[in-house]
């Protein structure tokens, strides 16, 4: 019986944690053993879960990052303990997800991977793996990652460093560390991200794009939304939905606020995933909700809404777009990274970044045509291209190909 071990910061929580969980479900169904690590959030899982370190380890790692810009070079003891556990399990495949997040030491981990010769699959959910600091660089139009990071314009962005810029050293260390493993396949979650990897210092590895998927049996149109409409006081309104966590300029919070000033009274905006301060400071004509981990709650909100707007300035392949379409709700997104790859003219509209008036016009277009014009085509596209059963089977096929079974 083959064994899969996924290294993730979360289990069945957040987009990456849910992806890891769903991959685990697919391999378990085929008789494999599945293990998933976590350092933070963990919801009930069908896989066997492994805790990495504790909250104090994460906090200490975060402090070191703030002071020394040495993200992912802390957490030595917890990483060594993880390696002991991996040796005990003896997995046939190790599948990496996010390694950033204040929970693991990449030098220790990759020394083990190099020595063990266990085949590695590494899913890239962002750009951190080939930069000296940041997870995304599109917002600041930086291309230093192509030749060598230095004088980083985003040191105070996640993973934030308050005083030191070690981007040049980090870049060279990551280049050396991440290229030390021979038997590794890199899996970008969008064609856009795959194109970037091919220009990075990891370009010589095998690269296979596998886009994200969603559970279309959970995310599906719901007709019984009257109670939620009344609760949110949006009955008879054209509802515009936004979902993110955390919200900020790069996710388009300011753009939603500008949009709210341009809308007529027959439209309502609902934003999900706001923190307490943001909820307190929202304009009166925006309905704010905190983050929810409940797929049921999200499904009701997608179904309630007439359009999902994703004004993100940097993204790889957001699952929120897929969830919305699976619920029959069209998507408007900025022309950003891989966010556009899920949207067609039949399922939504793409506008240029920062053009709030273009969002307004796109909203008007969907409002005039009616949600019903798009709903069936949205659902059909989600079923055909983003059904998690089909998407995550691609990982199983990749594992089998690597193991030649």
mmCIF file with all atom_site columns, N, CA, C and O in Angstrom, residues 18 34 36 46 122 138 142 153 160 164 166 191 223 239 255 280 308 329 366 383-384 392-393 396:
data_model
loop_
_atom_site.group_PDB
_atom_site.id
_atom_site.type_symbol
_atom_site.label_atom_id
_atom_site.label_alt_id
_atom_site.label_comp_id
_atom_site.label_asym_id
_atom_site.label_entity_id
_atom_site.label_seq_id
_atom_site.pdbx_PDB_ins_code
_atom_site.Cartn_x
_atom_site.Cartn_y
_atom_site.Cartn_z
_atom_site.occupancy
_atom_site.B_iso_or_equiv
_atom_site.pdbx_formal_charge
_atom_site.auth_seq_id
_atom_site.auth_comp_id
_atom_site.auth_asym_id
_atom_site.auth_atom_id
_atom_site.pdbx_PDB_model_num
ATOM 1  N N  . UNK A 1 18  ? -7.532  22.884 2.244   1.00 0.00 ? 18  UNK A N  1
ATOM 2  C CA . UNK A 1 18  ? -8.624  22.095 1.653   1.00 0.00 ? 18  UNK A CA 1
ATOM 3  C C  . UNK A 1 18  ? -8.129  21.310 0.445   1.00 0.00 ? 18  UNK A C  1
ATOM 4  O O  . UNK A 1 18  ? -8.567  20.176 0.211   1.00 0.00 ? 18  UNK A O  1
ATOM 5  N N  . UNK A 1 34  ? -2.667  8.102  3.692   1.00 0.00 ? 34  UNK A N  1
ATOM 6  C CA . UNK A 1 34  ? -2.463  9.532  3.501   1.00 0.00 ? 34  UNK A CA 1
ATOM 7  C C  . UNK A 1 34  ? -2.146  10.207 4.826   1.00 0.00 ? 34  UNK A C  1
ATOM 8  O O  . UNK A 1 34  ? -2.844  10.006 5.822   1.00 0.00 ? 34  UNK A O  1
ATOM 9  N N  . UNK A 1 36  ? -1.053  14.170 6.420   1.00 0.00 ? 36  UNK A N  1
ATOM 10 C CA . UNK A 1 36  ? -0.957  15.608 6.149   1.00 0.00 ? 36  UNK A CA 1
ATOM 11 C C  . UNK A 1 36  ? -0.443  16.297 7.410   1.00 0.00 ? 36  UNK A C  1
ATOM 12 O O  . UNK A 1 36  ? -0.963  16.079 8.512   1.00 0.00 ? 36  UNK A O  1
ATOM 13 N N  . UNK A 1 46  ? -9.822  13.210 6.821   1.00 0.00 ? 46  UNK A N  1
ATOM 14 C CA . UNK A 1 46  ? -9.835  11.778 6.533   1.00 0.00 ? 46  UNK A CA 1
ATOM 15 C C  . UNK A 1 46  ? -8.439  11.190 6.526   1.00 0.00 ? 46  UNK A C  1
ATOM 16 O O  . UNK A 1 46  ? -8.273  9.965  6.553   1.00 0.00 ? 46  UNK A O  1
ATOM 17 N N  . UNK A 1 122 ? 5.930   19.177 -5.676  1.00 0.00 ? 122 UNK A N  1
ATOM 18 C CA . UNK A 1 122 ? 5.822   20.467 -4.982  1.00 0.00 ? 122 UNK A CA 1
ATOM 19 C C  . UNK A 1 122 ? 4.810   21.339 -5.711  1.00 0.00 ? 122 UNK A C  1
ATOM 20 O O  . UNK A 1 122 ? 5.059   21.782 -6.831  1.00 0.00 ? 122 UNK A O  1
ATOM 21 N N  . UNK A 1 138 ? 3.615   40.989 -8.728  1.00 0.00 ? 138 UNK A N  1
ATOM 22 C CA . UNK A 1 138 ? 2.883   41.641 -9.811  1.00 0.00 ? 138 UNK A CA 1
ATOM 23 C C  . UNK A 1 138 ? 2.423   43.044 -9.413  1.00 0.00 ? 138 UNK A C  1
ATOM 24 O O  . UNK A 1 138 ? 2.432   43.970 -10.225 1.00 0.00 ? 138 UNK A O  1
ATOM 25 N N  . UNK A 1 142 ? 7.784   44.018 -10.165 1.00 0.00 ? 142 UNK A N  1
ATOM 26 C CA . UNK A 1 142 ? 9.199   43.712 -9.932  1.00 0.00 ? 142 UNK A CA 1
ATOM 27 C C  . UNK A 1 142 ? 9.588   42.442 -10.693 1.00 0.00 ? 142 UNK A C  1
ATOM 28 O O  . UNK A 1 142 ? 8.865   41.442 -10.639 1.00 0.00 ? 142 UNK A O  1
ATOM 29 N N  . UNK A 1 153 ? 11.657  45.747 -2.832  1.00 0.00 ? 153 UNK A N  1
ATOM 30 C CA . UNK A 1 153 ? 10.688  46.821 -2.603  1.00 0.00 ? 153 UNK A CA 1
ATOM 31 C C  . UNK A 1 153 ? 9.544   46.416 -1.679  1.00 0.00 ? 153 UNK A C  1
ATOM 32 O O  . UNK A 1 153 ? 8.675   47.225 -1.378  1.00 0.00 ? 153 UNK A O  1
ATOM 33 N N  . UNK A 1 160 ? 6.895   39.780 6.486   1.00 0.00 ? 160 UNK A N  1
ATOM 34 C CA . UNK A 1 160 ? 7.462   41.103 6.719   1.00 0.00 ? 160 UNK A CA 1
ATOM 35 C C  . UNK A 1 160 ? 8.735   41.083 7.556   1.00 0.00 ? 160 UNK A C  1
ATOM 36 O O  . UNK A 1 160 ? 8.845   40.367 8.546   1.00 0.00 ? 160 UNK A O  1
ATOM 37 N N  . UNK A 1 164 ? 15.633  44.626 8.303   1.00 0.00 ? 164 UNK A N  1
ATOM 38 C CA . UNK A 1 164 ? 16.684  44.044 7.475   1.00 0.00 ? 164 UNK A CA 1
ATOM 39 C C  . UNK A 1 164 ? 16.140  43.635 6.111   1.00 0.00 ? 164 UNK A C  1
ATOM 40 O O  . UNK A 1 164 ? 15.016  43.147 6.004   1.00 0.00 ? 164 UNK A O  1
ATOM 41 N N  . UNK A 1 166 ? 17.268  41.002 3.547   1.00 0.00 ? 166 UNK A N  1
ATOM 42 C CA . UNK A 1 166 ? 18.188  39.901 3.256   1.00 0.00 ? 166 UNK A CA 1
ATOM 43 C C  . UNK A 1 166 ? 17.794  39.210 1.952   1.00 0.00 ? 166 UNK A C  1
ATOM 44 O O  . UNK A 1 166 ? 18.094  38.035 1.741   1.00 0.00 ? 166 UNK A O  1
ATOM 45 N N  . UNK A 1 191 ? -1.542  28.187 -15.546 1.00 0.00 ? 191 UNK A N  1
ATOM 46 C CA . UNK A 1 191 ? -0.630  28.292 -16.683 1.00 0.00 ? 191 UNK A CA 1
ATOM 47 C C  . UNK A 1 191 ? 0.250   29.532 -16.554 1.00 0.00 ? 191 UNK A C  1
ATOM 48 O O  . UNK A 1 191 ? 1.421   29.521 -16.922 1.00 0.00 ? 191 UNK A O  1
ATOM 49 N N  . UNK A 1 223 ? -31.572 27.236 -4.147  1.00 0.00 ? 223 UNK A N  1
ATOM 50 C CA . UNK A 1 223 ? -32.733 28.095 -4.448  1.00 0.00 ? 223 UNK A CA 1
ATOM 51 C C  . UNK A 1 223 ? -33.375 28.666 -3.186  1.00 0.00 ? 223 UNK A C  1
ATOM 52 O O  . UNK A 1 223 ? -33.982 29.737 -3.215  1.00 0.00 ? 223 UNK A O  1
ATOM 53 N N  . UNK A 1 239 ? -27.227 41.866 -5.971  1.00 0.00 ? 239 UNK A N  1
ATOM 54 C CA . UNK A 1 239 ? -26.198 41.632 -4.953  1.00 0.00 ? 239 UNK A CA 1
ATOM 55 C C  . UNK A 1 239 ? -24.836 41.344 -5.595  1.00 0.00 ? 239 UNK A C  1
ATOM 56 O O  . UNK A 1 239 ? -24.706 40.457 -6.447  1.00 0.00 ? 239 UNK A O  1
ATOM 57 N N  . UNK A 1 255 ? -10.993 49.290 -3.832  1.00 0.00 ? 255 UNK A N  1
ATOM 58 C CA . UNK A 1 255 ? -11.755 49.352 -5.076  1.00 0.00 ? 255 UNK A CA 1
ATOM 59 C C  . UNK A 1 255 ? -13.238 49.076 -4.819  1.00 0.00 ? 255 UNK A C  1
ATOM 60 O O  . UNK A 1 255 ? -14.112 49.687 -5.447  1.00 0.00 ? 255 UNK A O  1
ATOM 61 N N  . UNK A 1 280 ? -15.689 47.561 11.247  1.00 0.00 ? 280 UNK A N  1
ATOM 62 C CA . UNK A 1 280 ? -16.091 48.787 11.949  1.00 0.00 ? 280 UNK A CA 1
ATOM 63 C C  . UNK A 1 280 ? -16.052 50.003 11.035  1.00 0.00 ? 280 UNK A C  1
ATOM 64 O O  . UNK A 1 280 ? -16.872 50.924 11.165  1.00 0.00 ? 280 UNK A O  1
ATOM 65 N N  . UNK A 1 308 ? -20.174 37.695 -8.667  1.00 0.00 ? 308 UNK A N  1
ATOM 66 C CA . UNK A 1 308 ? -19.021 37.657 -7.780  1.00 0.00 ? 308 UNK A CA 1
ATOM 67 C C  . UNK A 1 308 ? -17.935 38.534 -8.387  1.00 0.00 ? 308 UNK A C  1
ATOM 68 O O  . UNK A 1 308 ? -17.555 38.347 -9.548  1.00 0.00 ? 308 UNK A O  1
ATOM 69 N N  . UNK A 1 329 ? -23.002 31.473 -10.330 1.00 0.00 ? 329 UNK A N  1
ATOM 70 C CA . UNK A 1 329 ? -22.875 32.928 -10.243 1.00 0.00 ? 329 UNK A CA 1
ATOM 71 C C  . UNK A 1 329 ? -21.703 33.410 -11.087 1.00 0.00 ? 329 UNK A C  1
ATOM 72 O O  . UNK A 1 329 ? -20.573 32.945 -10.896 1.00 0.00 ? 329 UNK A O  1
ATOM 73 N N  . UNK A 1 366 ? -23.930 42.552 -16.671 1.00 0.00 ? 366 UNK A N  1
ATOM 74 C CA . UNK A 1 366 ? -24.512 41.335 -16.101 1.00 0.00 ? 366 UNK A CA 1
ATOM 75 C C  . UNK A 1 366 ? -25.905 41.616 -15.551 1.00 0.00 ? 366 UNK A C  1
ATOM 76 O O  . UNK A 1 366 ? -26.822 40.796 -15.683 1.00 0.00 ? 366 UNK A O  1
ATOM 77 N N  . UNK A 1 383 ? -18.352 22.077 -13.627 1.00 0.00 ? 383 UNK A N  1
ATOM 78 C CA . UNK A 1 383 ? -18.477 20.609 -13.661 1.00 0.00 ? 383 UNK A CA 1
ATOM 79 C C  . UNK A 1 383 ? -17.452 19.992 -14.610 1.00 0.00 ? 383 UNK A C  1
ATOM 80 O O  . UNK A 1 383 ? -16.852 18.957 -14.315 1.00 0.00 ? 383 UNK A O  1
ATOM 81 N N  . UNK A 1 384 ? -17.240 20.642 -15.749 1.00 0.00 ? 384 UNK A N  1
ATOM 82 C CA . UNK A 1 384 ? -16.377 20.076 -16.791 1.00 0.00 ? 384 UNK A CA 1
ATOM 83 C C  . UNK A 1 384 ? -14.896 20.223 -16.478 1.00 0.00 ? 384 UNK A C  1
ATOM 84 O O  . UNK A 1 384 ? -14.107 19.298 -16.701 1.00 0.00 ? 384 UNK A O  1
ATOM 85 N N  . UNK A 1 392 ? -8.046  16.428 -8.922  1.00 0.00 ? 392 UNK A N  1
ATOM 86 C CA . UNK A 1 392 ? -7.092  15.840 -7.992  1.00 0.00 ? 392 UNK A CA 1
ATOM 87 C C  . UNK A 1 392 ? -6.716  14.408 -8.360  1.00 0.00 ? 392 UNK A C  1
ATOM 88 O O  . UNK A 1 392 ? -5.726  13.877 -7.846  1.00 0.00 ? 392 UNK A O  1
ATOM 89 N N  . UNK A 1 393 ? -7.477  13.803 -9.281  1.00 0.00 ? 393 UNK A N  1
ATOM 90 C CA . UNK A 1 393 ? -7.041  12.513 -9.834  1.00 0.00 ? 393 UNK A CA 1
ATOM 91 C C  . UNK A 1 393 ? -5.766  12.702 -10.657 1.00 0.00 ? 393 UNK A C  1
ATOM 92 O O  . UNK A 1 393 ? -4.962  11.778 -10.805 1.00 0.00 ? 393 UNK A O  1
ATOM 93 N N  . UNK A 1 396 ? -2.964  11.915 -8.467  1.00 0.00 ? 396 UNK A N  1
ATOM 94 C CA . UNK A 1 396 ? -2.798  10.469 -8.309  1.00 0.00 ? 396 UNK A CA 1
ATOM 95 C C  . UNK A 1 396 ? -2.092  9.882  -9.524  1.00 0.00 ? 396 UNK A C  1
ATOM 96 O O  . UNK A 1 396 ? -1.179  9.060  -9.393  1.00 0.00 ? 396 UNK A O  1
#
